[in-house]
PDB file of N, CA and C in Angstrom:
ATOM      1  N   UNK A   1     102.694 132.945  59.264  1.00 53.00           N
ATOM      2  CA  UNK A   1     101.634 133.924  59.359  1.00 53.00           C
ATOM      3  C   UNK A   1     100.572 133.416  60.320  1.00 53.00           C
ATOM      4  N   UNK A   2     100.035 134.298  61.092  1.00 56.00           N
ATOM      5  CA  UNK A   2      98.981 133.955  62.032  1.00 56.00           C
ATOM      6  C   UNK A   2      97.701 133.664  61.249  1.00 56.00           C
ATOM      7  N   UNK A   3      97.383 132.397  61.063  1.00 57.00           N
ATOM      8  CA  UNK A   3      96.227 131.997  60.260  1.00 57.00           C
ATOM      9  C   UNK A   3      94.899 132.450  60.858  1.00 57.00           C
ATOM     10  N   UNK A   4      94.859 132.752  62.154  1.00 59.00           N
ATOM     11  CA  UNK A   4      93.595 133.194  62.745  1.00 59.00           C
ATOM     12  C   UNK A   4      93.166 134.533  62.168  1.00 59.00           C
ATOM     13  N   UNK A   5      94.098 135.313  61.648  1.00 59.00           N
ATOM     14  CA  UNK A   5      93.742 136.594  61.041  1.00 59.00           C
ATOM     15  C   UNK A   5      92.994 136.413  59.723  1.00 59.00           C
ATOM     16  N   UNK A   6      93.079 135.232  59.141  1.00 56.00           N
ATOM     17  CA  UNK A   6      92.468 134.986  57.840  1.00 56.00           C
ATOM     18  C   UNK A   6      91.145 134.243  57.925  1.00 56.00           C
ATOM     19  N   UNK A   7      90.730 133.860  59.113  1.00 59.00           N
ATOM     20  CA  UNK A   7      89.548 133.010  59.242  1.00 59.00           C
ATOM     21  C   UNK A   7      88.287 133.638  58.665  1.00 59.00           C
ATOM     22  N   UNK A   8      88.136 134.957  58.741  1.00 70.00           N
ATOM     23  CA  UNK A   8      86.945 135.605  58.202  1.00 70.00           C
ATOM     24  C   UNK A   8      86.887 135.539  56.682  1.00 70.00           C
ATOM     25  N   UNK A   9      87.987 135.210  56.052  1.00 77.00           N
ATOM     26  CA  UNK A   9      88.042 135.188  54.598  1.00 77.00           C
ATOM     27  C   UNK A   9      87.836 133.793  54.023  1.00 77.00           C
ATOM     28  N   UNK A  10      87.571 132.805  54.868  1.00 85.00           N
ATOM     29  CA  UNK A  10      87.281 131.460  54.394  1.00 85.00           C
ATOM     30  C   UNK A  10      88.463 130.524  54.485  1.00 85.00           C
ATOM     31  N   UNK A  11      88.236 129.321  54.009  1.00 89.00           N
ATOM     32  CA  UNK A  11      89.282 128.301  54.007  1.00 89.00           C
ATOM     33  C   UNK A  11      90.334 128.668  52.962  1.00 89.00           C
ATOM     34  N   UNK A  12      91.499 128.030  53.013  1.00 89.00           N
ATOM     35  CA  UNK A  12      92.501 128.308  51.977  1.00 89.00           C
ATOM     36  C   UNK A  12      91.956 128.110  50.558  1.00 89.00           C
ATOM     37  N   UNK A  13      91.198 127.053  50.346  1.00 94.00           N
ATOM     38  CA  UNK A  13      90.627 126.807  49.017  1.00 94.00           C
ATOM     39  C   UNK A  13      89.661 127.912  48.624  1.00 94.00           C
ATOM     40  N   UNK A  14      88.821 128.337  49.557  1.00 94.00           N
ATOM     41  CA  UNK A  14      87.868 129.418  49.270  1.00 94.00           C
ATOM     42  C   UNK A  14      88.597 130.719  48.953  1.00 94.00           C
ATOM     43  N   UNK A  15      89.682 130.990  49.673  1.00 92.00           N
ATOM     44  CA  UNK A  15      90.446 132.222  49.422  1.00 92.00           C
ATOM     45  C   UNK A  15      91.061 132.209  48.030  1.00 92.00           C
ATOM     46  N   UNK A  16      91.600 131.067  47.617  1.00 94.00           N
ATOM     47  CA  UNK A  16      92.186 130.962  46.274  1.00 94.00           C
ATOM     48  C   UNK A  16      91.103 131.121  45.215  1.00 94.00           C
ATOM     49  N   UNK A  17      89.964 130.481  45.414  1.00 96.00           N
ATOM     50  CA  UNK A  17      88.865 130.593  44.449  1.00 96.00           C
ATOM     51  C   UNK A  17      88.387 132.037  44.335  1.00 96.00           C
ATOM     52  N   UNK A  18      88.297 132.740  45.459  1.00 94.00           N
ATOM     53  CA  UNK A  18      87.877 134.146  45.433  1.00 94.00           C
ATOM     54  C   UNK A  18      88.907 135.009  44.720  1.00 94.00           C
ATOM     55  N   UNK A  19      90.184 134.714  44.929  1.00 94.00           N
ATOM     56  CA  UNK A  19      91.244 135.475  44.262  1.00 94.00           C
ATOM     57  C   UNK A  19      91.187 135.266  42.751  1.00 94.00           C
ATOM     58  N   UNK A  20      91.017 134.027  42.324  1.00 96.00           N
ATOM     59  CA  UNK A  20      90.927 133.737  40.888  1.00 96.00           C
ATOM     60  C   UNK A  20      89.720 134.438  40.284  1.00 96.00           C
ATOM     61  N   UNK A  21      88.607 134.414  40.988  1.00 96.00           N
ATOM     62  CA  UNK A  21      87.400 135.093  40.521  1.00 96.00           C
ATOM     63  C   UNK A  21      87.643 136.597  40.390  1.00 96.00           C
ATOM     64  N   UNK A  22      88.321 137.180  41.368  1.00 95.00           N
ATOM     65  CA  UNK A  22      88.621 138.614  41.315  1.00 95.00           C
ATOM     66  C   UNK A  22      89.479 138.935  40.094  1.00 95.00           C
ATOM     67  N   UNK A  23      90.511 138.146  39.850  1.00 96.00           N
ATOM     68  CA  UNK A  23      91.385 138.384  38.697  1.00 96.00           C
ATOM     69  C   UNK A  23      90.624 138.230  37.384  1.00 96.00           C
ATOM     70  N   UNK A  24      89.765 137.235  37.309  1.00 95.00           N
ATOM     71  CA  UNK A  24      88.955 137.036  36.097  1.00 95.00           C
ATOM     72  C   UNK A  24      88.040 138.222  35.830  1.00 95.00           C
ATOM     73  N   UNK A  25      87.642 138.913  36.896  1.00 96.00           N
ATOM     74  CA  UNK A  25      86.704 140.026  36.773  1.00 96.00           C
ATOM     75  C   UNK A  25      87.386 141.386  36.799  1.00 96.00           C
ATOM     76  N   UNK A  26      88.694 141.410  36.534  1.00 96.00           N
ATOM     77  CA  UNK A  26      89.397 142.678  36.392  1.00 96.00           C
ATOM     78  C   UNK A  26      89.783 143.354  37.688  1.00 96.00           C
ATOM     79  N   UNK A  27      89.686 142.638  38.794  1.00 96.00           N
ATOM     80  CA  UNK A  27      90.086 143.215  40.078  1.00 96.00           C
ATOM     81  C   UNK A  27      91.439 142.641  40.479  1.00 96.00           C
ATOM     82  N   UNK A  28      92.108 143.322  41.372  1.00 95.00           N
ATOM     83  CA  UNK A  28      93.392 142.847  41.859  1.00 95.00           C
ATOM     84  C   UNK A  28      93.244 142.072  43.152  1.00 95.00           C
ATOM     85  N   UNK A  29      94.317 141.410  43.520  1.00 95.00           N
ATOM     86  CA  UNK A  29      94.364 140.691  44.795  1.00 95.00           C
ATOM     87  C   UNK A  29      95.681 141.010  45.489  1.00 95.00           C
ATOM     88  N   UNK A  30      95.686 140.879  46.793  1.00 92.00           N
ATOM     89  CA  UNK A  30      96.897 141.047  47.595  1.00 92.00           C
ATOM     90  C   UNK A  30      97.283 139.667  48.104  1.00 92.00           C
ATOM     91  N   UNK A  31      98.506 139.254  47.806  1.00 90.00           N
ATOM     92  CA  UNK A  31      99.007 137.957  48.250  1.00 90.00           C
ATOM     93  C   UNK A  31     100.144 138.211  49.227  1.00 90.00           C
ATOM     94  N   UNK A  32     100.019 137.644  50.421  1.00 87.00           N
ATOM     95  CA  UNK A  32     101.031 137.825  51.459  1.00 87.00           C
ATOM     96  C   UNK A  32     101.891 136.584  51.554  1.00 87.00           C
ATOM     97  N   UNK A  33     103.198 136.800  51.658  1.00 85.00           N
ATOM     98  CA  UNK A  33     104.059 135.635  51.824  1.00 85.00           C
ATOM     99  C   UNK A  33     104.329 135.398  53.305  1.00 85.00           C
ATOM    100  N   UNK A  34     105.105 134.390  53.586  1.00 83.00           N
ATOM    101  CA  UNK A  34     105.377 133.982  54.960  1.00 83.00           C
ATOM    102  C   UNK A  34     106.213 135.031  55.691  1.00 83.00           C
ATOM    103  N   UNK A  35     105.932 135.216  56.965  1.00 83.00           N
ATOM    104  CA  UNK A  35     106.701 136.189  57.752  1.00 83.00           C
ATOM    105  C   UNK A  35     108.157 135.777  57.901  1.00 83.00           C
ATOM    106  N   UNK A  36     108.480 134.507  57.666  1.00 83.00           N
ATOM    107  CA  UNK A  36     109.863 134.047  57.734  1.00 83.00           C
ATOM    108  C   UNK A  36     110.560 134.120  56.380  1.00 83.00           C
ATOM    109  N   UNK A  37     109.867 134.583  55.376  1.00 80.00           N
ATOM    110  CA  UNK A  37     110.479 134.782  54.065  1.00 80.00           C
ATOM    111  C   UNK A  37     110.724 136.280  53.922  1.00 80.00           C
ATOM    112  N   UNK A  38     110.052 136.934  52.987  1.00 77.00           N
ATOM    113  CA  UNK A  38     110.234 138.377  52.819  1.00 77.00           C
ATOM    114  C   UNK A  38     109.246 139.171  53.670  1.00 77.00           C
ATOM    115  N   UNK A  39     108.194 138.501  54.150  1.00 80.00           N
ATOM    116  CA  UNK A  39     107.170 139.137  54.983  1.00 80.00           C
ATOM    117  C   UNK A  39     106.613 140.380  54.297  1.00 80.00           C
ATOM    118  N   UNK A  40     106.127 140.187  53.090  1.00 84.00           N
ATOM    119  CA  UNK A  40     105.601 141.296  52.311  1.00 84.00           C
ATOM    120  C   UNK A  40     104.330 140.873  51.600  1.00 84.00           C
ATOM    121  N   UNK A  41     103.677 141.839  51.026  1.00 87.00           N
ATOM    122  CA  UNK A  41     102.497 141.565  50.224  1.00 87.00           C
ATOM    123  C   UNK A  41     102.740 141.980  48.787  1.00 87.00           C
ATOM    124  N   UNK A  42     102.160 141.248  47.872  1.00 90.00           N
ATOM    125  CA  UNK A  42     102.262 141.572  46.454  1.00 90.00           C
ATOM    126  C   UNK A  42     100.875 141.884  45.918  1.00 90.00           C
ATOM    127  N   UNK A  43     100.757 143.019  45.227  1.00 93.00           N
ATOM    128  CA  UNK A  43      99.516 143.350  44.538  1.00 93.00           C
ATOM    129  C   UNK A  43      99.585 142.682  43.173  1.00 93.00           C
ATOM    130  N   UNK A  44      98.571 141.900  42.855  1.00 95.00           N
ATOM    131  CA  UNK A  44      98.578 141.143  41.607  1.00 95.00           C
ATOM    132  C   UNK A  44      97.347 141.514  40.785  1.00 95.00           C
ATOM    133  N   UNK A  45      97.594 141.794  39.513  1.00 96.00           N
ATOM    134  CA  UNK A  45      96.534 142.103  38.558  1.00 96.00           C
ATOM    135  C   UNK A  45      96.792 141.295  37.293  1.00 96.00           C
ATOM    136  N   UNK A  46      95.740 140.944  36.578  1.00 95.00           N
ATOM    137  CA  UNK A  46      95.899 140.310  35.268  1.00 95.00           C
ATOM    138  C   UNK A  46      96.243 141.407  34.264  1.00 95.00           C
ATOM    139  N   UNK A  47      97.330 141.234  33.528  1.00 91.00           N
ATOM    140  CA  UNK A  47      97.778 142.257  32.580  1.00 91.00           C
ATOM    141  C   UNK A  47      96.706 142.563  31.533  1.00 91.00           C
ATOM    142  N   UNK A  48      95.942 141.548  31.141  1.00 92.00           N
ATOM    143  CA  UNK A  48      94.930 141.735  30.097  1.00 92.00           C
ATOM    144  C   UNK A  48      93.829 142.708  30.502  1.00 92.00           C
ATOM    145  N   UNK A  49      93.575 142.823  31.790  1.00 94.00           N
ATOM    146  CA  UNK A  49      92.458 143.661  32.235  1.00 94.00           C
ATOM    147  C   UNK A  49      92.895 144.841  33.095  1.00 94.00           C
ATOM    148  N   UNK A  50      94.188 144.986  33.335  1.00 94.00           N
ATOM    149  CA  UNK A  50      94.657 146.048  34.228  1.00 94.00           C
ATOM    150  C   UNK A  50      94.367 147.423  33.631  1.00 94.00           C
ATOM    151  N   UNK A  51      93.840 148.308  34.459  1.00 96.00           N
ATOM    152  CA  UNK A  51      93.510 149.661  34.015  1.00 96.00           C
ATOM    153  C   UNK A  51      94.635 150.624  34.386  1.00 96.00           C
ATOM    154  N   UNK A  52      94.585 151.801  33.800  1.00 96.00           N
ATOM    155  CA  UNK A  52      95.552 152.850  34.137  1.00 96.00           C
ATOM    156  C   UNK A  52      95.451 153.179  35.623  1.00 96.00           C
ATOM    157  N   UNK A  53      94.238 153.230  36.142  1.00 96.00           N
ATOM    158  CA  UNK A  53      94.036 153.538  37.558  1.00 96.00           C
ATOM    159  C   UNK A  53      94.661 152.471  38.454  1.00 96.00           C
ATOM    160  N   UNK A  54      94.517 151.205  38.068  1.00 95.00           N
ATOM    161  CA  UNK A  54      95.114 150.123  38.858  1.00 95.00           C
ATOM    162  C   UNK A  54      96.638 150.184  38.809  1.00 95.00           C
ATOM    163  N   UNK A  55      97.204 150.513  37.651  1.00 94.00           N
ATOM    164  CA  UNK A  55      98.659 150.647  37.550  1.00 94.00           C
ATOM    165  C   UNK A  55      99.134 151.812  38.405  1.00 94.00           C
ATOM    166  N   UNK A  56      98.418 152.921  38.375  1.00 94.00           N
ATOM    167  CA  UNK A  56      98.792 154.073  39.192  1.00 94.00           C
ATOM    168  C   UNK A  56      98.743 153.719  40.675  1.00 94.00           C
ATOM    169  N   UNK A  57      97.716 152.993  41.091  1.00 93.00           N
ATOM    170  CA  UNK A  57      97.611 152.555  42.483  1.00 93.00           C
ATOM    171  C   UNK A  57      98.804 151.674  42.853  1.00 93.00           C
ATOM    172  N   UNK A  58      99.160 150.757  41.957  1.00 92.00           N
ATOM    173  CA  UNK A  58     100.282 149.852  42.204  1.00 92.00           C
ATOM    174  C   UNK A  58     101.578 150.630  42.400  1.00 92.00           C
ATOM    175  N   UNK A  59     101.821 151.594  41.542  1.00 92.00           N
ATOM    176  CA  UNK A  59     103.054 152.390  41.631  1.00 92.00           C
ATOM    177  C   UNK A  59     103.024 153.291  42.854  1.00 92.00           C
ATOM    178  N   UNK A  60     101.906 153.955  43.083  1.00 93.00           N
ATOM    179  CA  UNK A  60     101.803 154.939  44.164  1.00 93.00           C
ATOM    180  C   UNK A  60     101.838 154.298  45.549  1.00 93.00           C
ATOM    181  N   UNK A  61     101.147 153.190  45.722  1.00 92.00           N
ATOM    182  CA  UNK A  61     101.015 152.607  47.057  1.00 92.00           C
ATOM    183  C   UNK A  61     101.867 151.364  47.268  1.00 92.00           C
ATOM    184  N   UNK A  62     102.528 150.922  46.229  1.00 89.00           N
ATOM    185  CA  UNK A  62     103.478 149.813  46.356  1.00 89.00           C
ATOM    186  C   UNK A  62     104.879 150.386  46.503  1.00 89.00           C
ATOM    187  N   UNK A  63     105.853 149.615  46.132  1.00 84.00           N
ATOM    188  CA  UNK A  63     107.245 150.064  46.248  1.00 84.00           C
ATOM    189  C   UNK A  63     107.648 150.967  45.099  1.00 84.00           C
ATOM    190  N   UNK A  64     106.815 151.063  44.072  1.00 79.00           N
ATOM    191  CA  UNK A  64     107.183 151.788  42.871  1.00 79.00           C
ATOM    192  C   UNK A  64     107.791 150.870  41.838  1.00 79.00           C
ATOM    193  N   UNK A  65     108.042 149.638  42.224  1.00 84.00           N
ATOM    194  CA  UNK A  65     108.605 148.641  41.314  1.00 84.00           C
ATOM    195  C   UNK A  65     107.466 147.765  40.804  1.00 84.00           C
ATOM    196  N   UNK A  66     107.357 147.659  39.492  1.00 88.00           N
ATOM    197  CA  UNK A  66     106.333 146.816  38.885  1.00 88.00           C
ATOM    198  C   UNK A  66     107.033 145.625  38.243  1.00 88.00           C
ATOM    199  N   UNK A  67     106.676 144.434  38.664  1.00 86.00           N
ATOM    200  CA  UNK A  67     107.282 143.207  38.136  1.00 86.00           C
ATOM    201  C   UNK A  67     106.324 142.541  37.161  1.00 86.00           C
ATOM    202  N   UNK A  68     106.897 141.929  36.140  1.00 85.00           N
ATOM    203  CA  UNK A  68     106.117 141.221  35.131  1.00 85.00           C
ATOM    204  C   UNK A  68     106.457 139.744  35.150  1.00 85.00           C
ATOM    205  N   UNK A  69     105.478 138.923  34.865  1.00 87.00           N
ATOM    206  CA  UNK A  69     105.712 137.480  34.704  1.00 87.00           C
ATOM    207  C   UNK A  69     105.756 137.204  33.210  1.00 87.00           C
ATOM    208  N   UNK A  70     106.973 137.180  32.657  1.00 89.00           N
ATOM    209  CA  UNK A  70     107.137 136.925  31.229  1.00 89.00           C
ATOM    210  C   UNK A  70     108.317 135.980  31.020  1.00 89.00           C
ATOM    211  N   UNK A  71     108.350 135.375  29.854  1.00 92.00           N
ATOM    212  CA  UNK A  71     109.464 134.483  29.533  1.00 92.00           C
ATOM    213  C   UNK A  71     110.697 135.304  29.173  1.00 92.00           C
ATOM    214  N   UNK A  72     111.841 134.671  29.242  1.00 91.00           N
ATOM    215  CA  UNK A  72     113.087 135.330  28.832  1.00 91.00           C
ATOM    216  C   UNK A  72     113.010 135.750  27.366  1.00 91.00           C
ATOM    217  N   UNK A  73     112.419 134.898  26.540  1.00 96.00           N
ATOM    218  CA  UNK A  73     112.283 135.224  25.115  1.00 96.00           C
ATOM    219  C   UNK A  73     111.474 136.509  24.918  1.00 96.00           C
ATOM    220  N   UNK A  74     110.357 136.628  25.636  1.00 94.00           N
ATOM    221  CA  UNK A  74     109.513 137.826  25.506  1.00 94.00           C
ATOM    222  C   UNK A  74     110.228 139.050  26.057  1.00 94.00           C
ATOM    223  N   UNK A  75     110.965 138.897  27.148  1.00 92.00           N
ATOM    224  CA  UNK A  75     111.727 140.018  27.716  1.00 92.00           C
ATOM    225  C   UNK A  75     112.704 140.558  26.683  1.00 92.00           C
ATOM    226  N   UNK A  76     113.372 139.662  25.973  1.00 95.00           N
ATOM    227  CA  UNK A  76     114.332 140.085  24.956  1.00 95.00           C
ATOM    228  C   UNK A  76     113.625 140.743  23.769  1.00 95.00           C
ATOM    229  N   UNK A  77     112.465 140.205  23.358  1.00 97.00           N
ATOM    230  CA  UNK A  77     111.701 140.814  22.260  1.00 97.00           C
ATOM    231  C   UNK A  77     111.324 142.253  22.589  1.00 97.00           C
ATOM    232  N   UNK A  78     110.951 142.486  23.846  1.00 95.00           N
ATOM    233  CA  UNK A  78     110.550 143.824  24.286  1.00 95.00           C
ATOM    234  C   UNK A  78     111.745 144.710  24.644  1.00 95.00           C
ATOM    235  N   UNK A  79     112.941 144.118  24.591  1.00 95.00           N
ATOM    236  CA  UNK A  79     114.181 144.817  24.933  1.00 95.00           C
ATOM    237  C   UNK A  79     114.131 145.408  26.346  1.00 95.00           C
ATOM    238  N   UNK A  80     113.599 144.615  27.271  1.00 91.00           N
ATOM    239  CA  UNK A  80     113.537 145.038  28.670  1.00 91.00           C
ATOM    240  C   UNK A  80     114.802 144.567  29.387  1.00 91.00           C
ATOM    241  N   UNK A  81     115.574 145.483  29.934  1.00 90.00           N
ATOM    242  CA  UNK A  81     116.766 145.050  30.669  1.00 90.00           C
ATOM    243  C   UNK A  81     116.374 144.495  32.035  1.00 90.00           C
ATOM    244  N   UNK A  82     117.198 143.608  32.546  1.00 85.00           N
ATOM    245  CA  UNK A  82     117.007 143.159  33.924  1.00 85.00           C
ATOM    246  C   UNK A  82     117.323 144.353  34.830  1.00 85.00           C
ATOM    247  N   UNK A  83     116.673 144.441  35.982  1.00 82.00           N
ATOM    248  CA  UNK A  83     116.894 145.573  36.884  1.00 82.00           C
ATOM    249  C   UNK A  83     118.265 145.523  37.540  1.00 82.00           C
ATOM    250  N   UNK A  84     118.771 144.336  37.770  1.00 81.00           N
ATOM    251  CA  UNK A  84     120.090 144.198  38.397  1.00 81.00           C
ATOM    252  C   UNK A  84     120.926 143.223  37.578  1.00 81.00           C
ATOM    253  N   UNK A  85     122.232 143.469  37.527  1.00 80.00           N
ATOM    254  CA  UNK A  85     123.110 142.561  36.788  1.00 80.00           C
ATOM    255  C   UNK A  85     123.650 141.460  37.682  1.00 80.00           C
ATOM    256  N   UNK A  86     123.799 141.748  38.962  1.00 83.00           N
ATOM    257  CA  UNK A  86     124.290 140.750  39.915  1.00 83.00           C
ATOM    258  C   UNK A  86     123.223 140.547  40.981  1.00 83.00           C
ATOM    259  N   UNK A  87     122.439 139.507  40.846  1.00 80.00           N
ATOM    260  CA  UNK A  87     121.323 139.263  41.758  1.00 80.00           C
ATOM    261  C   UNK A  87     121.834 138.684  43.074  1.00 80.00           C
ATOM    262  N   UNK A  88     121.815 139.504  44.106  1.00 82.00           N
ATOM    263  CA  UNK A  88     122.245 139.044  45.429  1.00 82.00           C
ATOM    264  C   UNK A  88     121.061 138.855  46.368  1.00 82.00           C
ATOM    265  N   UNK A  89     119.847 138.880  45.813  1.00 77.00           N
ATOM    266  CA  UNK A  89     118.638 138.678  46.603  1.00 77.00           C
ATOM    267  C   UNK A  89     118.672 137.302  47.270  1.00 77.00           C
ATOM    268  N   UNK A  90     118.283 137.246  48.522  1.00 78.00           N
ATOM    269  CA  UNK A  90     118.331 136.003  49.292  1.00 78.00           C
ATOM    270  C   UNK A  90     117.605 134.859  48.590  1.00 78.00           C
ATOM    271  N   UNK A  91     116.476 135.156  47.958  1.00 75.00           N
ATOM    272  CA  UNK A  91     115.677 134.110  47.321  1.00 75.00           C
ATOM    273  C   UNK A  91     115.812 134.123  45.798  1.00 75.00           C
ATOM    274  N   UNK A  92     116.818 134.843  45.288  1.00 75.00           N
ATOM    275  CA  UNK A  92     117.109 134.907  43.854  1.00 75.00           C
ATOM    276  C   UNK A  92     115.898 135.345  43.029  1.00 75.00           C
ATOM    277  N   UNK A  93     115.156 136.318  43.543  1.00 73.00           N
ATOM    278  CA  UNK A  93     114.036 136.876  42.801  1.00 73.00           C
ATOM    279  C   UNK A  93     114.570 137.453  41.497  1.00 73.00           C
ATOM    280  N   UNK A  94     113.935 137.109  40.389  1.00 68.00           N
ATOM    281  CA  UNK A  94     114.430 137.536  39.069  1.00 68.00           C
ATOM    282  C   UNK A  94     114.011 138.971  38.784  1.00 68.00           C
ATOM    283  N   UNK A  95     114.892 139.908  39.072  1.00 66.00           N
ATOM    284  CA  UNK A  95     114.623 141.326  38.793  1.00 66.00           C
ATOM    285  C   UNK A  95     115.202 141.663  37.436  1.00 66.00           C
TER     286      UNK A  95
END
């Protein structure tokens, strides 16, 4: 990623601190991965504070796919099926 595009947002440490502060205060953050990986952005919200409006924004303006960070045990308790049975994703993203 062209780091010069991020200079107005502070140093890497400052950007992480601002992101954590945003999540603590009920706001979302956009995290971009490397252009040599998936070259995409992820909208991230804390589940504890996410609003209906934020979820609607995520679905409407994202891919329509909402991913959760949960343990396998919790996934089974909630009876959530995996999205794919044969994961052929290049980076083995757990869908």
